Amino acid sequence: MEVLGDSGYGSGQTRAALRAAGHLQTIKPIPLQSAVPGGFTLHDFRIDRQAGMVRCPAGCTAPISSSGQASFARWCQRCPLRPRCTTARRGRTIRLHRHEDELRAARRQAVTRSFQQRYRRWRPMVERSIAWLVADGCRRVPYRGIERNDLWWSLRVAAVNLRRVVALGLARQDQTWALA
């Protein structure tokens, strides 16, 4: 099964669970933040978990600690790339996510043509469907209690789906319903 989602569903834990369940993921990766505008991101650092080392864009290496951090403090003071890397007085520290390999793989996949085509094909429809569901003041549930709101939400989804099917040309032909 293919799972489509925006970056809000792109956490490493979610991706690992989906991969373990055997699902194809078309989930936009969480955007990387740079410490300096236009500077280096985590993706610019080479991570070698086998050797337990991280290599910075300037070529300096730092060991990965047991807590998953690599500190470049001793290299940053005289590094010519520092203005593009960090503003921290003590130098750049990389904090590796528990599912860093999963997240890196997702970022590599996201730049492929097949991913971009699938994502562009399905994302607008998903976003449009959500917009239809929350239209007309339906952003919040109207009742107290899970059961009543679950029934209300189910009816809302059914009505939106029926409206969509009718718009696609649902018609009765020879004793059966068919899309025109």
N, CA and C of each residue as an Amber inpcrd file, in Angstrom:
protein
   540
   0.8380000  -1.1610000   0.0000000   0.0000000   0.0000000   0.0000000
   0.8990000   1.2450000   0.0000000   0.4760000   2.2600000  -0.7100000
   1.2100000   3.5170000  -0.7640000   0.6000000   4.5100000   0.2130000
   1.4620000   5.1510000   0.9980000   1.0260000   6.1410000   1.9680000
   1.4830000   7.5070000   1.4720000   0.5350000   8.4230000   1.3290000
   0.8220000   9.7830000   0.8670000   0.6870000  10.7320000   2.0420000
   1.6500000  11.6470000   2.1950000   1.5590000  12.6060000   3.2840000
   2.4750000  13.7880000   3.0590000   2.1720000  14.8770000   3.7510000
   3.0580000  16.0310000   3.6700000   4.1200000  15.8990000   4.7590000
   4.9350000  16.9150000   4.9120000   6.0710000  16.8130000   5.8240000
   5.6480000  16.6610000   7.2850000   4.4110000  16.9770000   7.6020000
   3.9220000  16.7640000   8.9600000   3.9230000  15.2960000   9.3550000
   3.9360000  14.4060000   8.3820000   3.9590000  12.9700000   8.6380000
   5.3160000  12.3790000   8.3080000   6.3440000  13.2250000   8.1890000
   7.6440000  12.7700000   7.7310000   8.6530000  12.4710000   8.8140000
   8.2160000  12.2240000  10.0360000   9.1690000  11.9470000  11.1150000
   9.8470000  10.5980000  10.8840000  11.0020000  10.4500000  11.4810000
  11.7480000   9.2030000  11.3470000  11.0050000   8.0150000  11.9290000
  10.3460000   8.2330000  13.0550000   9.6120000   7.1550000  13.7010000
   8.4560000   6.6770000  12.8260000   7.7320000   7.6100000  12.2140000
   6.6230000   7.2530000  11.3310000   7.1480000   6.4990000  10.1180000
   8.2200000   6.9990000   9.5360000   8.8070000   6.3500000   8.3590000
   9.2920000   4.9360000   8.6690000   9.9290000   4.7700000   9.8220000
  10.4130000   3.4410000  10.2030000   9.2480000   2.4690000  10.3810000
   8.1540000   2.9450000  10.9960000   6.9830000   2.0830000  11.1930000
   6.3480000   1.7070000   9.8510000   6.2630000   2.6700000   8.9400000
   5.6860000   2.3740000   7.6190000   6.5630000   1.4050000   6.8340000
   7.8770000   1.5930000   6.9100000   8.7900000   0.6830000   6.2100000
   8.6680000  -0.7200000   6.7870000   8.6000000  -0.8230000   8.1270000
   8.4660000  -2.1280000   8.7750000   7.1670000  -2.8230000   8.3700000
   6.1230000  -2.0350000   8.1140000   4.8340000  -2.6050000   7.6970000
   4.8000000  -2.9040000   6.1950000   5.8530000  -2.5230000   5.4730000
   5.9310000  -2.8220000   4.0520000   5.2170000  -1.8340000   3.1470000
   4.9690000  -0.6330000   3.6190000   4.2590000   0.3720000   2.8300000
   5.2240000   1.2140000   1.9950000   4.7930000   1.5600000   0.7970000
   5.5140000   2.5110000  -0.0460000   5.1980000   3.9010000   0.4710000
   6.2260000   4.7330000   0.6450000   6.0290000   6.0500000   1.2330000
   6.1900000   7.1450000   0.1870000   5.1690000   7.9530000   0.0440000
   5.2400000   9.1640000  -0.7590000   4.9460000  10.3000000   0.2100000
   5.9280000  10.5530000   1.0540000   5.8060000  11.5550000   2.1080000
   6.9150000  12.5700000   1.9170000   6.5170000  13.8210000   1.8330000
   7.5060000  14.8840000   1.6750000   8.3840000  14.9440000   2.9220000
   9.7080000  15.0010000   2.7520000  10.5660000  15.0460000   3.9330000
  10.4680000  16.3750000   4.6690000  10.7650000  16.3180000   5.9550000
  10.7760000  17.5220000   6.7750000  11.9210000  18.4010000   6.2870000
  11.6610000  19.6830000   6.0100000  12.7330000  20.5500000   5.5080000
  13.8380000  20.7250000   6.5450000  15.0710000  20.7590000   6.0710000
  16.2100000  20.9670000   6.9530000  16.4160000  22.4480000   7.2040000
  16.7770000  22.7770000   8.4160000  17.0630000  24.1540000   8.7910000
  18.5740000  24.3420000   8.7990000  19.0060000  25.4660000   8.3360000
  20.4160000  25.8210000   8.3680000  20.6450000  26.7580000   9.5460000
  21.7830000  26.5930000  10.2230000  22.1030000  27.4790000  11.3380000
  22.3410000  28.9050000  10.8530000  22.7850000  29.0350000   9.6130000
  23.0610000  30.3230000   8.9840000  22.2320000  30.3720000   7.7030000
  21.5030000  31.4560000   7.4400000  20.7130000  31.5230000   6.2040000
  21.5690000  31.2320000   4.9660000  21.1410000  30.2360000   4.2030000
  21.8690000  29.8450000   2.9970000  23.1000000  29.0110000   3.2790000
  23.3000000  28.6320000   4.5290000  24.4870000  27.8720000   4.9170000
  24.2970000  26.3700000   4.8350000  25.2020000  25.6620000   5.4760000
  25.1980000  24.2030000   5.4510000  24.1010000  23.6370000   6.3490000
  23.4920000  22.5650000   5.8880000  22.5000000  21.8380000   6.6760000
  23.0940000  20.5010000   7.0820000  22.3560000  19.7440000   7.8450000
  22.7980000  18.4290000   8.2770000  23.1220000  17.5350000   7.0880000
  22.4140000  17.7480000   5.9800000  22.6120000  16.9150000   4.7960000
  23.9980000  17.1210000   4.1650000  24.6470000  18.2330000   4.4700000
  25.9730000  18.5090000   3.9300000  27.0790000  17.7980000   4.7110000
  26.7450000  17.2030000   5.8410000  27.7090000  16.4690000   6.6440000
  27.6140000  14.9850000   6.3010000  28.7560000  14.3250000   6.1820000
  28.7730000  12.8890000   5.8830000  28.8030000  12.1120000   7.1920000
  27.8640000  11.2220000   7.3200000  27.7450000  10.4350000   8.5440000
  28.1440000   9.0060000   8.2390000  29.0980000   8.4890000   8.9990000
  29.5420000   7.1030000   8.8640000  29.3040000   6.4180000  10.2020000
  28.1680000   5.7750000  10.3220000  27.8120000   5.1210000  11.5940000
  28.7400000   3.9320000  11.8700000  29.1940000   3.2700000  10.8110000
  30.0900000   2.1210000  10.9980000  31.3700000   2.5550000  11.7090000
  31.9490000   3.6620000  11.2430000  33.1860000   4.1710000  11.8440000
  32.8910000   5.0530000  13.0590000  31.6430000   5.4520000  13.2450000
  31.2870000   6.3160000  14.3570000  31.8160000   7.7290000  14.2030000
  31.8200000   8.2250000  12.9540000  32.3940000   9.5410000  12.6650000
  31.4490000  10.3650000  11.7880000  31.5950000  11.6920000  11.8980000
  30.8800000  12.6340000  11.0370000  31.9290000  13.5370000  10.4030000
  31.8050000  13.7500000   9.0870000  32.7350000  14.6110000   8.3640000
  32.0000000  15.8740000   7.9410000  32.6040000  17.0260000   8.2520000
  31.9850000  18.3080000   7.9130000  32.3320000  18.7050000   6.4770000
  31.6720000  19.7230000   5.9350000  31.9640000  20.1510000   4.5580000
  33.4140000  20.5860000   4.3360000  34.1100000  20.9910000   5.4080000
  35.5150000  21.3910000   5.2860000  36.4530000  20.1870000   5.3280000
  35.9150000  18.9970000   5.6060000  36.7310000  17.7880000   5.6300000
  37.1880000  17.3600000   7.0070000  36.8130000  18.0750000   8.0440000
  37.1870000  17.7080000   9.4110000  36.2420000  16.6240000   9.9150000
  36.7640000  15.7340000  10.7580000  35.9360000  14.6530000  11.2900000
  35.8100000  14.7800000  12.7970000  34.6940000  14.3030000  13.3000000
  34.4380000  14.2860000  14.7400000  33.7560000  12.9690000  15.0820000
  34.1010000  12.4030000  16.2400000  33.4720000  11.1360000  16.6440000
  32.0290000  11.3560000  17.0870000  31.2080000  10.3370000  16.8770000
  29.8170000  10.3620000  17.3380000  29.8000000   9.8330000  18.7640000
  29.2650000  10.6310000  19.6740000  29.2150000  10.2240000  21.0840000
  28.1120000   9.1910000  21.2880000  28.0700000   8.6410000  22.4930000
  27.0350000   7.6440000  22.8000000  25.6410000   8.2540000  22.7660000
  25.5440000   9.5800000  22.9530000  24.2430000  10.2500000  22.8990000
  23.8660000  10.6690000  21.4730000  24.7130000  10.3650000  20.4910000
  24.3990000  10.6700000  19.1020000  24.8000000  12.0700000  18.6700000
  25.7980000  12.6550000  19.3270000  26.2490000  13.9990000  18.9740000
  27.6830000  13.9510000  18.4660000  27.9860000  14.8760000  17.5720000
  29.3590000  15.0480000  17.0820000  29.6900000  16.5330000  17.1860000
  30.7380000  16.8570000  17.9320000  31.1180000  18.2510000  18.1410000
  32.3500000  18.5940000  17.3150000  32.2360000  19.6900000  16.5750000
  33.3470000  20.1710000  15.7640000  34.0150000  21.3800000  16.4060000
  33.8620000  21.5710000  17.7090000  34.3640000  22.7540000  18.4120000
  35.8510000  22.9790000  18.1810000  36.6390000  21.9410000  18.2060000
  38.0880000  22.1210000  18.0570000  38.4860000  22.5140000  16.6470000
  37.6270000  22.2410000  15.6550000  37.9560000  22.5670000  14.2640000
  37.3710000  23.9020000  13.8200000  36.2670000  24.2970000  14.4070000
  35.5260000  25.4710000  13.9250000  36.2540000  26.8030000  14.1260000
  37.0980000  26.9100000  15.1540000  37.7150000  28.1980000  15.4670000
  38.5210000  28.7520000  14.3000000  39.2140000  27.9090000  13.5530000
  40.0450000  28.3950000  12.4530000  39.5540000  27.9240000  11.0700000
  38.3130000  27.5190000  10.9960000  37.7670000  27.0070000   9.7350000
  37.3320000  28.1560000   8.8160000  37.7530000  28.1400000   7.5480000
  37.3430000  29.1960000   6.6210000  35.8580000  29.1200000   6.2350000
  35.2150000  27.9720000   6.4500000  33.7960000  27.8100000   6.0990000
  32.8640000  28.1320000   7.2690000  33.4040000  28.5100000   8.4060000
  32.5930000  28.7590000   9.6020000  31.4440000  29.7450000   9.3650000
  31.6540000  30.8710000   8.6500000  30.5260000  31.8040000   8.4440000
  29.3310000  31.1800000   7.7230000  29.5500000  30.1180000   6.9530000
  28.4520000  29.4390000   6.2520000  27.9090000  28.2590000   7.0470000
  28.5110000  27.9890000   8.2120000  28.1670000  26.7810000   8.9520000
  27.4770000  27.0530000  10.2800000  28.0330000  27.9520000  11.0780000
  27.4810000  28.1420000  12.4230000  27.7510000  29.5400000  12.9470000
  26.9190000  29.9340000  13.8960000  27.1410000  31.1900000  14.6220000
  27.4400000  30.8950000  16.0860000  27.4590000  29.6340000  16.4600000
  27.7150000  29.2410000  17.8410000  29.1580000  29.5600000  18.2270000
  29.3520000  30.1400000  19.3980000  30.6940000  30.5000000  19.8500000
  31.5990000  29.2820000  19.9550000  31.0600000  28.1810000  20.4100000
  31.8880000  26.9880000  20.6330000  32.0120000  26.1150000  19.3940000
  31.3510000  26.4710000  18.3070000  31.4450000  25.6750000  17.0820000
  30.2090000  24.8280000  16.8490000  30.2030000  24.1430000  15.7490000
  29.0420000  23.3530000  15.3100000  28.9720000  22.0260000  16.0440000
  27.7860000  21.6810000  16.4830000  27.5090000  20.3800000  17.0740000
  26.3790000  19.7480000  16.2740000  26.6060000  18.5380000  15.8340000
  25.6050000  17.7890000  15.0650000  24.9150000  16.8220000  16.0220000
  23.5860000  16.8740000  16.0400000  22.7960000  15.9490000  16.8510000
  22.0810000  15.0060000  15.9030000  22.4680000  13.7570000  15.9440000
  21.8940000  12.7740000  15.0310000  20.5990000  12.2090000  15.5950000
  19.6010000  12.1860000  14.7560000  18.3020000  11.6160000  15.1210000
  18.4350000  10.1050000  15.1740000  17.6400000   9.4920000  16.0130000
  17.6680000   8.0300000  16.1370000  17.3870000   7.3560000  14.7940000
  16.5550000   7.9920000  13.9610000  16.2040000   7.4470000  12.6470000
  16.8460000   8.2820000  11.5300000  18.0460000   8.7760000  11.7610000
  18.7130000   9.6500000  10.7960000  18.8640000   8.9880000   9.4260000
  19.2010000   7.7020000   9.4060000  19.3620000   7.0020000   8.1320000
  18.0580000   6.9910000   7.3400000  16.9520000   6.7870000   8.0470000
  15.6170000   6.7890000   7.4230000  15.3100000   8.1660000   6.8260000
  15.6200000   9.2210000   7.5660000  15.3530000  10.5860000   7.1040000
  16.2310000  10.9660000   5.9230000  17.4840000  10.5490000   5.9400000
  18.3890000  10.8340000   4.8100000  17.9170000  10.1100000   3.5500000
  17.4940000   8.8750000   3.7110000  16.9880000   8.1200000   2.5650000
  15.7580000   8.8080000   1.9830000  14.9070000   9.3460000   2.8430000
  13.7040000  10.0480000   2.3770000  14.0810000  11.3110000   1.6080000
  15.0880000  12.0380000   2.0840000  15.5110000  13.2500000   1.3690000
  16.1160000  12.9090000   0.0240000  16.8580000  11.7930000  -0.0500000
  17.4090000  11.3690000  -1.3470000  16.2850000  10.9420000  -2.2980000
  15.2870000  10.2440000  -1.7670000  14.1660000   9.7930000  -2.5900000
  13.3420000  10.9740000  -3.1000000  13.2130000  12.0180000  -2.2900000
  12.3420000  13.1500000  -2.6260000  12.8230000  13.9380000  -3.8310000
  14.0840000  13.8240000  -4.1890000  14.5860000  14.5670000  -5.3490000
  14.5180000  13.7510000  -6.6400000  14.0560000  12.5050000  -6.5520000
  13.9350000  11.6940000  -7.7640000  12.6950000  12.1030000  -8.5490000
  12.7510000  11.8900000  -9.8260000  11.6390000  12.2610000 -10.7090000
  10.3790000  11.4520000 -10.3970000  10.5300000  10.1510000 -10.1220000
   9.3470000   9.3200000  -9.8630000   8.6280000   9.7790000  -8.5970000
   9.3730000  10.1310000  -7.5430000   8.7380000  10.6280000  -6.3250000
   7.9890000  11.9250000  -6.6030000   8.6330000  12.8430000  -7.2810000
   8.0290000  14.1430000  -7.5400000   6.7770000  14.0200000  -8.3970000
   6.7980000  13.1140000  -9.3650000   5.6080000  12.9200000 -10.1970000
   4.4580000  12.3460000  -9.3760000   4.7320000  11.3240000  -8.5480000
   3.6720000  10.7330000  -7.7070000   3.1320000  11.7700000  -6.7250000
   4.0320000  12.5080000  -6.0990000   3.6090000  13.4860000  -5.0990000
   2.7710000  14.5920000  -5.7300000   3.2010000  15.0930000  -6.8910000
   2.4340000  16.1430000  -7.5760000   1.0840000  15.6260000  -8.0610000
   1.0300000  14.3650000  -8.4270000  -0.2230000  13.8040000  -8.9360000
  -1.2850000  13.7070000  -7.8390000  -0.8980000  13.2260000  -6.6500000
  -1.8860000  12.9330000  -5.6280000  -2.0640000  14.0170000  -4.5840000
  -1.0590000  14.8070000  -4.2900000  -1.1590000  15.7790000  -3.2160000
  -2.2790000  16.7960000  -3.4210000  -2.4300000  17.3800000  -4.6160000
  -3.5150000  18.3610000  -4.7630000  -4.8970000  17.7840000  -4.4510000
  -5.1460000  16.5470000  -4.8230000  -6.4510000  15.9450000  -4.5550000
  -6.6510000  15.7340000  -3.0640000  -5.6070000  15.3060000  -2.3720000
  -5.7130000  15.1060000  -0.9300000  -5.9810000  16.4390000  -0.2420000
  -5.2300000  17.4690000  -0.6110000  -5.4230000  18.7900000  -0.0150000
  -6.8250000  19.3210000  -0.3090000  -7.2930000  19.1100000  -1.5200000
  -8.6290000  19.5700000  -1.9120000  -9.6940000  18.8300000  -1.1080000
  -9.5110000  17.5340000  -0.9250000 -10.4780000  16.7530000  -0.1490000
 -10.5560000  17.2410000   1.2880000  -9.4200000  17.5390000   1.8750000
  -9.4090000  18.0670000   3.2460000 -10.1210000  19.4130000   3.2830000
  -9.8630000  20.2530000   2.2950000 -10.5260000  21.5640000   2.2360000
 -12.0390000  21.4020000   2.1350000 -12.5040000  20.4310000   1.3430000
 -13.9410000  20.1930000   1.2230000 -14.5210000  19.7440000   2.5710000
 -13.7810000  18.9030000   3.2930000 -14.2840000  18.3900000   4.5650000
 -14.4210000  19.4830000   5.6210000 -13.5140000  20.4440000   5.6330000
 -13.5600000  21.4710000   6.6710000 -14.2750000  22.7320000   6.2190000
 -14.8320000  22.7370000   5.0090000 -15.5580000  23.9070000   4.5060000
 -16.8770000  24.0850000   5.2400000 -17.4770000  25.2370000   5.0670000
 -18.7990000  25.5370000   5.6240000 -18.8440000  25.4290000   7.1520000
 -17.7960000  25.8770000   7.8050000 -17.7910000  25.8840000   9.2670000
 -17.5590000  24.5290000   9.9030000 -17.0210000  23.5800000   9.1640000
 -16.8370000  22.2240000   9.6930000 -15.4000000  21.9730000  10.1590000
 -14.6970000  23.0190000  10.4950000 -13.3190000  22.8480000  10.9760000
 -13.3140000  22.2540000  12.3840000 -14.3760000  22.4980000  13.1310000
 -14.4960000  21.9520000  14.4840000 -15.7170000  21.0490000  14.5520000
 -15.6330000  20.0550000  15.4170000 -16.7640000  19.1440000  15.5720000
 -17.8580000  19.8340000  16.3750000 -19.1230000  19.5360000  16.0640000
 -20.2250000  20.2810000  16.6790000 -20.7370000  19.7340000  18.0160000
 -20.3740000  18.5140000  18.3780000 -20.9650000  17.8930000  19.5570000
 -19.9230000  17.6030000  20.6250000 -20.4110000  17.2910000  21.8040000
 -19.5620000  16.7750000  22.8620000 -19.6650000  15.2640000  22.8300000
 -18.5420000  14.6130000  23.0240000 -18.5550000  13.1570000  23.0430000
 -18.0450000  12.5660000  21.7400000 -17.3180000  11.4990000  21.8710000
 -16.6740000  10.8720000  20.7170000 -17.6820000  10.2140000  19.7860000
 -18.6630000   9.5060000  20.3360000 -19.5890000   8.7380000  19.5040000
 -20.3940000   9.6410000  18.5640000 -20.9490000  10.7260000  19.1060000
 -21.7670000  11.6220000  18.2800000 -20.9200000  12.3050000  17.2140000
 -19.7110000  12.7230000  17.5820000 -18.8420000  13.3750000  16.6080000
 -18.3140000  12.3940000  15.5720000 -18.1120000  11.1480000  15.9750000
 -17.6720000  10.1370000  15.0140000 -18.7630000   9.8950000  13.9720000
 -20.0140000   9.8110000  14.4150000 -21.1330000   9.6550000  13.4840000
 -21.2580000  10.8810000  12.5890000 -21.1640000  12.0810000  13.1770000
 -21.2460000  13.3140000  12.3860000 -20.1420000  13.3530000  11.3410000
 -18.9070000  13.0280000  11.7450000 -17.7750000  13.0760000  10.8190000
 -17.9430000  12.0470000   9.7010000 -18.4310000  10.8580000  10.0320000
 -18.6630000   9.8180000   9.0190000 -19.6940000  10.2790000   7.9960000
 -20.7720000  10.9080000   8.4700000 -21.7940000  11.4160000   7.5480000
 -21.2300000  12.5460000   6.6860000 -20.3960000  13.4000000   7.2790000
 -19.7760000  14.5000000   6.5270000 -18.8940000  13.9390000   5.4090000
 -18.0750000  12.9590000   5.7150000 -17.1990000  12.3370000   4.7160000
 -18.0300000  11.6720000   3.6190000 -19.0970000  10.9710000   4.0050000
 -19.9540000  10.3160000   3.0140000 -20.6040000  11.3450000   2.1000000
 -21.0560000  12.4620000   2.6510000 -21.6910000  13.5050000   1.8300000
 -20.7000000  14.1270000   0.8620000 -19.4810000  14.4000000   1.3160000
 -18.4560000  14.9710000   0.4310000 -18.1010000  13.9830000  -0.6670000
 -17.9650000  12.7110000  -0.2980000 -17.6530000  11.6920000  -1.3140000
 -18.7860000  11.5590000  -2.3340000 -20.0280000  11.5710000  -1.8820000
 -21.1660000  11.4810000  -2.7950000 -21.1970000  12.6880000  -3.7310000
 -20.9680000  13.8680000  -3.1930000 -20.9350000  15.0630000  -4.0340000
 -19.8460000  14.9420000  -5.1020000 -18.7100000  14.3920000  -4.7390000
 -17.6020000  14.2260000  -5.6950000 -17.9680000  13.2020000  -6.7780000
 -18.5650000  12.1050000  -6.3900000 -18.9490000  11.0720000  -7.3610000
 -20.0030000  11.6100000  -8.3240000 -20.9590000  12.3710000  -7.8240000
 -21.9770000  12.9730000  -8.6910000 -21.3220000  13.9560000  -9.6540000
 -20.3720000  14.7360000  -9.1600000 -19.6690000  15.6900000 -10.0290000
 -18.8580000  14.9850000 -11.1140000 -18.4080000  13.7610000 -10.8290000
 -17.6540000  12.9950000 -11.8330000 -18.5650000  12.3400000 -12.8690000
 -19.8650000  12.4140000 -12.6470000 -20.7980000  11.9120000 -13.6470000
 -21.4860000  10.6190000 -13.2870000 -21.8340000  10.4080000 -12.0540000
 -22.5610000   9.2160000 -11.6490000 -23.9370000   9.2270000 -12.3170000
 -24.2690000   8.1360000 -12.9580000 -25.5610000   8.0470000 -13.6420000
 -26.0560000   6.6040000 -13.6070000 -27.3380000   6.4560000 -13.7570000
 -27.9370000   5.1210000 -13.7750000 -28.0140000   4.6470000 -15.2200000
 -27.4130000   3.4890000 -15.4900000 -27.4190000   2.9250000 -16.8430000
 -27.7520000   1.4390000 -16.7550000 -28.8160000   1.0470000 -17.3990000
 -29.2060000  -0.3690000 -17.4570000 -29.2450000  -1.0270000 -16.0780000
 -30.0240000  -0.4860000 -15.2010000 -30.2430000  -1.0240000 -13.8640000
 -29.0160000  -1.0070000 -12.9580000 -27.9430000  -0.2990000 -13.3400000
 -26.7600000  -0.1790000 -12.4730000 -26.2690000   1.2580000 -12.4500000
 -25.5130000   1.5850000 -11.4540000 -24.9010000   2.8890000 -11.3560000
 -23.5320000   2.8250000 -11.9970000 -23.1780000   3.8740000 -12.7450000
 -21.8660000   3.9100000 -13.4160000 -21.4050000   5.3540000 -13.5250000
 -20.1080000   5.5010000 -13.5930000 -19.5390000   6.8370000 -13.8250000
 -19.4800000   7.0610000 -15.3180000 -19.9940000   8.2000000 -15.7600000
 -20.0280000   8.4970000 -17.1830000 -18.6670000   8.8270000 -17.7200000
